[in-house]
CSV table of C-alpha atoms in Angstrom, one decimal:
chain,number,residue,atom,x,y,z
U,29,UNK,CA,21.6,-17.6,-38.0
U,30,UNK,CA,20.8,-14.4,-39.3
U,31,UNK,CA,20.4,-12.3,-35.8
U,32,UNK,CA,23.0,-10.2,-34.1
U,33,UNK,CA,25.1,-12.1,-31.0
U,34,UNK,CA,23.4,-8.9,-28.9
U,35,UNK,CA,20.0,-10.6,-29.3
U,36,UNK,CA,21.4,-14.6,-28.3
U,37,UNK,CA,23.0,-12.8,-24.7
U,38,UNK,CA,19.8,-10.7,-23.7
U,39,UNK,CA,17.7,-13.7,-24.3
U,40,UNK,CA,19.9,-15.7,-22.0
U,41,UNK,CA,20.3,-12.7,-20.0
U,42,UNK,CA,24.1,-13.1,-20.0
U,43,UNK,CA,27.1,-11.1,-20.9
U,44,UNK,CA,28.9,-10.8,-24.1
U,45,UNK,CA,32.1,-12.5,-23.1
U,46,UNK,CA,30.5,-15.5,-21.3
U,47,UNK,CA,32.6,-19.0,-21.1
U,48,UNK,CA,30.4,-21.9,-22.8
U,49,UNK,CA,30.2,-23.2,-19.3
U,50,UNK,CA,28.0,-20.6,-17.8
U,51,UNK,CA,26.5,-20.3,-21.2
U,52,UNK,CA,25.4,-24.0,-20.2
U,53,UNK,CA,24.2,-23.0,-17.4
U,54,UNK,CA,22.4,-19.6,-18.1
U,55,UNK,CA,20.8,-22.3,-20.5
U,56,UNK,CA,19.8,-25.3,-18.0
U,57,UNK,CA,17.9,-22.4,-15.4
U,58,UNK,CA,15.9,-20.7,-18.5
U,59,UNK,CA,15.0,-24.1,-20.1
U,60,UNK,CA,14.1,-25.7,-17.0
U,61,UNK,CA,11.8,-22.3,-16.0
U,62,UNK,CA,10.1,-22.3,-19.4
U,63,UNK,CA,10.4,-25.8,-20.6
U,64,UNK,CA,6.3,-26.1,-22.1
U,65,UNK,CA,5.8,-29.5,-20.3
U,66,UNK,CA,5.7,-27.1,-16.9
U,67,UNK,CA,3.0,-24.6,-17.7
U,68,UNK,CA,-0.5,-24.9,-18.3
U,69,UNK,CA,-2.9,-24.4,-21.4
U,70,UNK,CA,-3.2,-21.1,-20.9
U,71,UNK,CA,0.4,-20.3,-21.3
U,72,UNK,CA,1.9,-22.5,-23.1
U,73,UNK,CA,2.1,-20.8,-26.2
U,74,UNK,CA,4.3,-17.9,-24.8
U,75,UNK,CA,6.5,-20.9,-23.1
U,76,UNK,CA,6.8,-22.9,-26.1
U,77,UNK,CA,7.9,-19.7,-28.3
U,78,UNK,CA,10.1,-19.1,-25.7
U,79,UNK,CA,11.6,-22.3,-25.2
U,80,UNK,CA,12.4,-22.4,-29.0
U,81,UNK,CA,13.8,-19.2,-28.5
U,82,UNK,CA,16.1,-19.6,-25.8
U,83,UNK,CA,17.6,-22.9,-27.3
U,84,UNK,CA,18.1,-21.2,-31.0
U,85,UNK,CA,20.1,-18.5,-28.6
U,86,UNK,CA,21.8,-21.4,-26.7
U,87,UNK,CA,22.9,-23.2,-30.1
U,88,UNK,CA,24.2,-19.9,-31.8
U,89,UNK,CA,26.0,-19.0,-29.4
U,90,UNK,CA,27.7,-22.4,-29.1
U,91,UNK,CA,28.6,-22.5,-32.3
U,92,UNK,CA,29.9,-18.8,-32.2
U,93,UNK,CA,32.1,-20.3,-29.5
U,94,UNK,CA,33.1,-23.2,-31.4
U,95,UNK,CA,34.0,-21.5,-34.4
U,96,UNK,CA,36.4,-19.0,-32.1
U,97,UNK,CA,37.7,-22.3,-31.3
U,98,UNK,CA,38.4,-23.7,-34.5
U,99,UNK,CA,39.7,-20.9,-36.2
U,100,UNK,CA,41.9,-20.5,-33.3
U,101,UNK,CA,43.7,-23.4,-34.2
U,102,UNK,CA,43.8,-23.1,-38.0
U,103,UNK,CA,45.2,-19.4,-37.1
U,104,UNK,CA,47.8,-20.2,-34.4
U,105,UNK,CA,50.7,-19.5,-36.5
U,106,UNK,CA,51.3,-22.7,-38.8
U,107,UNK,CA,48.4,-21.5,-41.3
U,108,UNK,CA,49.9,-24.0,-43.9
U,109,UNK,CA,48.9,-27.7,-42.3
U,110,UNK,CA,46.6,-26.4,-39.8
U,111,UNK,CA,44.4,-24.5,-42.8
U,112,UNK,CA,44.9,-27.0,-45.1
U,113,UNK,CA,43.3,-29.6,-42.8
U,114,UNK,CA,40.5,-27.2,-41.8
U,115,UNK,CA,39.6,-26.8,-45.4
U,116,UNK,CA,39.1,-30.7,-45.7
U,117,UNK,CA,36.6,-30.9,-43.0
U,118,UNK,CA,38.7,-32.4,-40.0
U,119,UNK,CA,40.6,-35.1,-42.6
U,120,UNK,CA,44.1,-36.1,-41.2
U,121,UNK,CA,46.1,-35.1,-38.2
U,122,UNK,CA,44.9,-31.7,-37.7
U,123,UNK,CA,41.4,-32.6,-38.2
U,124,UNK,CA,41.8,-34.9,-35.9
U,125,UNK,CA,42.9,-32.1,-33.2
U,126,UNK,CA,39.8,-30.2,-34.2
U,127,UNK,CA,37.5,-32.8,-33.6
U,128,UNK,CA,38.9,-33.3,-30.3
U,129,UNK,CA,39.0,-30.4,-29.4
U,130,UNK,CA,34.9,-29.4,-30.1
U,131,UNK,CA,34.2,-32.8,-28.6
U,132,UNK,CA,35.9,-32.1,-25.2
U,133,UNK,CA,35.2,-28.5,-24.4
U,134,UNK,CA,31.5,-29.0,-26.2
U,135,UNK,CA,30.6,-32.3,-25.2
U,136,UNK,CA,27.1,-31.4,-23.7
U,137,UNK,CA,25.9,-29.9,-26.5
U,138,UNK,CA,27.2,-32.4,-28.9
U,139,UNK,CA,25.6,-35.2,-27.3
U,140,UNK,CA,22.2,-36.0,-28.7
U,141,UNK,CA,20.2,-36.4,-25.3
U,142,UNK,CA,20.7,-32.9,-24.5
U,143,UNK,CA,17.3,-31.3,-23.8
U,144,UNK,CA,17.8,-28.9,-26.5
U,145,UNK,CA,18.4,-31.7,-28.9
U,146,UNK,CA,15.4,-33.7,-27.1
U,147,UNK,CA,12.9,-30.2,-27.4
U,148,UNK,CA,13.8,-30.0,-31.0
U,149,UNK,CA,12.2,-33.3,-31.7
U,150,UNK,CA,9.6,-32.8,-29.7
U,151,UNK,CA,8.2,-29.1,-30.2
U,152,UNK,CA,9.9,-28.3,-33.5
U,153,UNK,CA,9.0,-29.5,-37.4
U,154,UNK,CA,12.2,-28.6,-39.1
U,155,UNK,CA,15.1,-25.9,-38.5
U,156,UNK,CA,13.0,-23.2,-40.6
U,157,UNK,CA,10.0,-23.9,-37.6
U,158,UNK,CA,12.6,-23.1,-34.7
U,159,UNK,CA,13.7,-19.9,-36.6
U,160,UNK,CA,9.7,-18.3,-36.9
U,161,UNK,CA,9.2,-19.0,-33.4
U,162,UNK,CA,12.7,-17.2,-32.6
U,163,UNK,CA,11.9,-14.8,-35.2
U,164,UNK,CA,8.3,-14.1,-33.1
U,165,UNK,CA,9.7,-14.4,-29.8
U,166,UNK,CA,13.0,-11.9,-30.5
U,167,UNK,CA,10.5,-9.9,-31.9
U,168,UNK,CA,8.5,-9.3,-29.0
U,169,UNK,CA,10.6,-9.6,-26.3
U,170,UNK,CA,11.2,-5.6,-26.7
U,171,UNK,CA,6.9,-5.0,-26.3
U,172,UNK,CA,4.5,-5.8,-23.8
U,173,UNK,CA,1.3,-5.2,-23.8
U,174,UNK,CA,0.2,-2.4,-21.2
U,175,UNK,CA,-0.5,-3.4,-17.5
U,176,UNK,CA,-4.4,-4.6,-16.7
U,177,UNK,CA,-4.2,-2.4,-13.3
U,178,UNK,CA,-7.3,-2.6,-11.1
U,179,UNK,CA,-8.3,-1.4,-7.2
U,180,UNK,CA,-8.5,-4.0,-4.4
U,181,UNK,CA,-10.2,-2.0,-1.7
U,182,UNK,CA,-9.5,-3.5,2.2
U,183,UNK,CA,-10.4,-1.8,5.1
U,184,UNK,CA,-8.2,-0.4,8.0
U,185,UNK,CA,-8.8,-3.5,9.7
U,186,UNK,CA,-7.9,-5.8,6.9
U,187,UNK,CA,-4.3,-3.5,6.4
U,188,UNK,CA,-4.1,-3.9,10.4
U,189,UNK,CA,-4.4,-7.7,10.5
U,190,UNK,CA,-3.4,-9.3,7.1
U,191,UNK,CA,-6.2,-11.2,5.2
U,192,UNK,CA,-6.6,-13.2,2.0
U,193,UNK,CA,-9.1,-12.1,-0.6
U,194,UNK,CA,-9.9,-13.7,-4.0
U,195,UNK,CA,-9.8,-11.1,-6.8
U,196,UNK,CA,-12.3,-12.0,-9.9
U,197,UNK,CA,-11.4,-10.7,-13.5
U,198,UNK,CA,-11.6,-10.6,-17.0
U,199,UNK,CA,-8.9,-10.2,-19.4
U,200,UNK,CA,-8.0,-10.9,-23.4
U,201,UNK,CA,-7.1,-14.0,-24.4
U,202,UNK,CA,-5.6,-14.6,-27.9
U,203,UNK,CA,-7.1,-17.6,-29.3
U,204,UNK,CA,-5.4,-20.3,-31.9
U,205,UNK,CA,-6.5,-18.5,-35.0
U,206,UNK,CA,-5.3,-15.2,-33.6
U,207,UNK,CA,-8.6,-14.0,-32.6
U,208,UNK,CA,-8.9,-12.2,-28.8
U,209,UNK,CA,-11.5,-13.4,-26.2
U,210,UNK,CA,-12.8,-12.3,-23.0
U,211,UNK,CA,-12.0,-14.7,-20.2
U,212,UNK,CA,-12.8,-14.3,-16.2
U,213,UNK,CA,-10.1,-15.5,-14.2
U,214,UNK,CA,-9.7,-15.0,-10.8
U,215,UNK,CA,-6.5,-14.9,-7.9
U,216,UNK,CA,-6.1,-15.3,-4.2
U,217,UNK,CA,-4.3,-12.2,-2.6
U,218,UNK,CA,-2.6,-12.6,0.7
U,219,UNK,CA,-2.9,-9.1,1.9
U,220,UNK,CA,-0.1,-8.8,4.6
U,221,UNK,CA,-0.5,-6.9,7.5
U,222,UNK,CA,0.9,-2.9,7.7
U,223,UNK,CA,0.5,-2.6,3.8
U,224,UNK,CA,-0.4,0.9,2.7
U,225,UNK,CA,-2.8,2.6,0.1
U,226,UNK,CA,-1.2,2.5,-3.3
U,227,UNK,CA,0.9,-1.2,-2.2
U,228,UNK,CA,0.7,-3.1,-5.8
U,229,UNK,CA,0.8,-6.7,-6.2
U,230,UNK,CA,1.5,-7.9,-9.7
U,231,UNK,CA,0.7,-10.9,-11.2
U,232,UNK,CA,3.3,-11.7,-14.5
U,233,UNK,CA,2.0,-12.7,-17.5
U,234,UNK,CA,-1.9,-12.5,-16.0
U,235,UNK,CA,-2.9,-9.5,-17.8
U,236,UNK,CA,-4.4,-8.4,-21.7
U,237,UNK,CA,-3.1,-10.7,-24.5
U,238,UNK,CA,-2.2,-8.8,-27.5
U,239,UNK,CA,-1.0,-10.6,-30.7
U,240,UNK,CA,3.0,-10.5,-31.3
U,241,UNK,CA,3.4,-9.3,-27.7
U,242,UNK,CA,4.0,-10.6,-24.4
U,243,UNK,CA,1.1,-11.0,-22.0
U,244,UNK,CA,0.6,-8.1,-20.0
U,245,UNK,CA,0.5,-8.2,-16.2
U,246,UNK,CA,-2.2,-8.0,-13.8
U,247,UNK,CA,-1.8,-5.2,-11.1
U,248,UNK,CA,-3.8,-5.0,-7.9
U,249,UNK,CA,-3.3,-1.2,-6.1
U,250,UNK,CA,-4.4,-1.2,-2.5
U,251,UNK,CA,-6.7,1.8,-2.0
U,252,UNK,CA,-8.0,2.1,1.4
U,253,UNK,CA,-11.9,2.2,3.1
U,254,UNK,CA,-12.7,5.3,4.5
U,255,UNK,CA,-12.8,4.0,8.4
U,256,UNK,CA,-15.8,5.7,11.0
U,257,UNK,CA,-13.4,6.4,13.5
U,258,UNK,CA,-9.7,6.5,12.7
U,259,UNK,CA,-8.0,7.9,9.9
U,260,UNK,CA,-4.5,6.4,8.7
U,261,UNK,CA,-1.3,9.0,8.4
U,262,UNK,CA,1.8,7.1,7.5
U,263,UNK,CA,1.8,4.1,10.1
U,264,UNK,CA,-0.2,6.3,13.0
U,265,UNK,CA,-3.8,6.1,13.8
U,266,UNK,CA,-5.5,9.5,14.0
U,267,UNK,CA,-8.4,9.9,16.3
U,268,UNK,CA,-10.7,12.9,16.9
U,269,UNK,CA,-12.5,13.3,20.1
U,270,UNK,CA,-14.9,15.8,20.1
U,271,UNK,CA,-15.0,17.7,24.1
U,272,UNK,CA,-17.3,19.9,25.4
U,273,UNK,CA,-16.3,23.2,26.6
U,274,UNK,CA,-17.5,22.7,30.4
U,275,UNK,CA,-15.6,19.2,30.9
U,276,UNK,CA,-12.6,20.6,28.8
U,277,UNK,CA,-12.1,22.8,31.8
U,278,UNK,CA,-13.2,20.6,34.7
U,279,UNK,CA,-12.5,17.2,34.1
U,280,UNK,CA,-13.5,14.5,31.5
U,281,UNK,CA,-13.1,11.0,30.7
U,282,UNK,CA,-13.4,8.8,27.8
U,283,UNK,CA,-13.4,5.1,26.0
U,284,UNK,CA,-12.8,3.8,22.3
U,285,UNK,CA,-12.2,0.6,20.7
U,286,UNK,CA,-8.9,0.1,18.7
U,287,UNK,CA,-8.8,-2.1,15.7
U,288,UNK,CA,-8.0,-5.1,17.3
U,289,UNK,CA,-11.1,-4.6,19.7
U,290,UNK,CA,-9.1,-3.5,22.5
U,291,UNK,CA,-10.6,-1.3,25.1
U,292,UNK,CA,-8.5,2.0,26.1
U,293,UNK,CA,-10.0,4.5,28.2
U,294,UNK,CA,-9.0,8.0,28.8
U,295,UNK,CA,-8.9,10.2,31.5
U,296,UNK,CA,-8.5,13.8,32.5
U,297,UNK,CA,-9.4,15.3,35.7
U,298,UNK,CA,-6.5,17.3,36.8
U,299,UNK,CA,-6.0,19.1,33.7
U,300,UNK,CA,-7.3,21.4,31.2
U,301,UNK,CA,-7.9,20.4,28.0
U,302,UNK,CA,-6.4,22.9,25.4
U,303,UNK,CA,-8.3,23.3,21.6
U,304,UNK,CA,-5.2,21.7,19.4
U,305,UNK,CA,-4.0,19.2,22.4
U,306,UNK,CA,-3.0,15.9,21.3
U,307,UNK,CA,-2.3,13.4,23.4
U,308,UNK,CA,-0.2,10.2,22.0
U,309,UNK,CA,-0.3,6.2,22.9
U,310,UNK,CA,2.7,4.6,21.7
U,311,UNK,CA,2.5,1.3,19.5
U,312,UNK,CA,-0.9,1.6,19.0
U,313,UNK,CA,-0.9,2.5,15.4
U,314,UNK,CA,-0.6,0.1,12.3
U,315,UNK,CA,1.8,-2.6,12.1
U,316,UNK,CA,5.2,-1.6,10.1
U,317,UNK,CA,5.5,-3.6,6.9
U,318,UNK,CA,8.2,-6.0,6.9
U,319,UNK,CA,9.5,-4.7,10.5
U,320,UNK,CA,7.8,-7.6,12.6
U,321,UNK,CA,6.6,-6.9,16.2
U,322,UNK,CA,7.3,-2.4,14.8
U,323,UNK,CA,3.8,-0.6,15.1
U,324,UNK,CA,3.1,3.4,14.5
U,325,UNK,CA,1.4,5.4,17.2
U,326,UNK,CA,-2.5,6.1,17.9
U,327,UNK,CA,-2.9,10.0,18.1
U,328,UNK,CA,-5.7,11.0,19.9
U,329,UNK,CA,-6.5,14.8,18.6
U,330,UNK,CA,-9.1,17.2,20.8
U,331,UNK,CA,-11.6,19.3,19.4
U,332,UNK,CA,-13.1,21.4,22.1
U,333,UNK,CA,-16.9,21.8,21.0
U,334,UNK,CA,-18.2,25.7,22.2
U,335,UNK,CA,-21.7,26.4,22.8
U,336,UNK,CA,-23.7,27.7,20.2
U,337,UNK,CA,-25.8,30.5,22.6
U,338,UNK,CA,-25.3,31.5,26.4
U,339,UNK,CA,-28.3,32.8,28.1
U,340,UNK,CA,-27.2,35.9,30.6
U,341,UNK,CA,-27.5,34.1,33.3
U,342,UNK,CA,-24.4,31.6,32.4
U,343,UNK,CA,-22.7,34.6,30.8
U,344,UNK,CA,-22.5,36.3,33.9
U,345,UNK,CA,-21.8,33.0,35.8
U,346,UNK,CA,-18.9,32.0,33.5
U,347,UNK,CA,-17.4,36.0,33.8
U,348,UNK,CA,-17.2,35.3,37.4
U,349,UNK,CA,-15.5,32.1,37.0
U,350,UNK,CA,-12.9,33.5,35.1
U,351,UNK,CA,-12.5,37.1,37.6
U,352,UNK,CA,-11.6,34.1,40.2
U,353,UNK,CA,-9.0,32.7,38.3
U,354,UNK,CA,-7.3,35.9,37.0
């Protein structure tokens, strides 16, 4: 049919010494996944272009396997009879053997209610009409149109707990007559609990439509709020708690809120609080995607807050603190 084999097996996404059986098949999953009846206005163009092309492929490749056939019975050693019976089209005893032979091992193909048969009916106006839309598709299949990549900002609480949220927007449509068009469309996203910044969701075929191409897709990145009071690193929750100097060295106690609104309070009356000290709370942190029930840690990190100024009176007060404990 004027294209290389190469072309037929990467368009049934197959290898090059496939038996016509899982050619059949490798047929029956695309046809079924692109057949144009499935898809909707919007797309199908690209399935019906595809369609054509993956039964051309499906035909050739047939009929490559066919010929293999044939000639490897007008070849098998008695080339006198056997080609003489060839050359008259299947007339006489070895023609007979032929026919049999492409009937039994190619049965499904030859039978006219195949849906390849039935989709040429249908969807096509003449063998030269199934070979420009193979032409267009083979063409293309090597070029997409760049990715339409946008932001979908959540907060730390919406990364914590899952949510859904409906993404709005425009992309390129090509028209009929070829001409491109702006059209809004919009998607739900089901934003699953533990995802990170830079997480992408991709939706195929949703993107910029460019003419001879395939539809780009539409990519979502997660980027990340910038939250009040915790800061994400990795799956851990970072929290800074500011101390003053006098209760960092006689005692102190605190509360917060974690994302989920629970309560933890903090205590520390025996102990002096060091500038640096960190004190972590296991499986508190973010949920670990696709790990159920795994969460990171909450990190609790202590900035000790000096006084500005000291009068003399608490200079000399605090020196004789520190005499006593030397």
């Amino acid at each position: 049919m004027g294209n290389p084999p190469e072309l037929y097996h990467r368009i049934l996404n197959i290898p090059r010494e496939t038996s016509p059986q899982e050619i059949r098949a490798a047929y029956k999953n695309l046809a079924k996944k692109w057949h144009p009846d499935k898809h909707p206005p919007s797309s199908k163009p690209e399935a019906e272009a595809r369609f054509k092309a993956i039964t051309e492929a499906y035909e050739a490749l047939l009929d490559q396997q066919e010929n293999r056939a044939v000639f490897g019975v007008c070849n098998d050693g008695r080339a006198g009879e056997r080609a003489m019976a060839c050359g008259r089209g299947g007339v006489g005893g070895g023609g007979a053997h032929i026919a049999r032979t492409r009937s039994d091992d190619f049965g499904t193909r030859m039978a006219p209610g195949t849906p390849a048969r039935e989709f040429k009916k249908v969807y096509s106006s003449g063998n030269s009409g199934g070979r420009r839309a193979f032409a267009e598709f083979s063409s293309s299949i090597m070029r997409k149109a760049p990715p339409l990549e946008r932001k979908l900002e959540c907060t730390l609480e919406e990364l914590c707990h899952g949510c859904k949220k409906e993404v709005k927007f425009t992309r390129d449509v090509v028209t009929k007559n070829g001409s491109i068009v702006k059209k809004e469309v919009s998607q739900m996203v089901l934003v699953k609990p533990g995802w990170k910044k830079g997480h992408k969701i991709t939706f195929e075929g949703m993107g910029d439509e460019r003419p001879g191409c395939l539809p780009a897709d539409a990519v979502f990145v997660i980027s990340e709020k910038k939250h009040p009071v915790f800061k994400r690193v990795g799956n851990d929750l970072v929290l800074k708690a500011e101390v003053p100097l006098v209760s960092a060295l006689t005692g102190w106690s605190f509360s917060f809120r974690l994302l989920s609104g629970k309560k933890v309070s903090c205590s520390f009356q025996d102990e002096i609080i060091c500038p640096g000290y960190e004190k972590v709370i296991k499986g508190e942190g973010m949920p670990i995607a696709d790990q159920k029930g795994a969460r990171g840690d909450l990190r609790v990190k202590f900035e000790i807050a000096f006084p500005k100024q000291l009068t003399d009176e608490q200079r000399n007060g605090l020196a004789d603190i520190l005499k006593g404990c030397a």
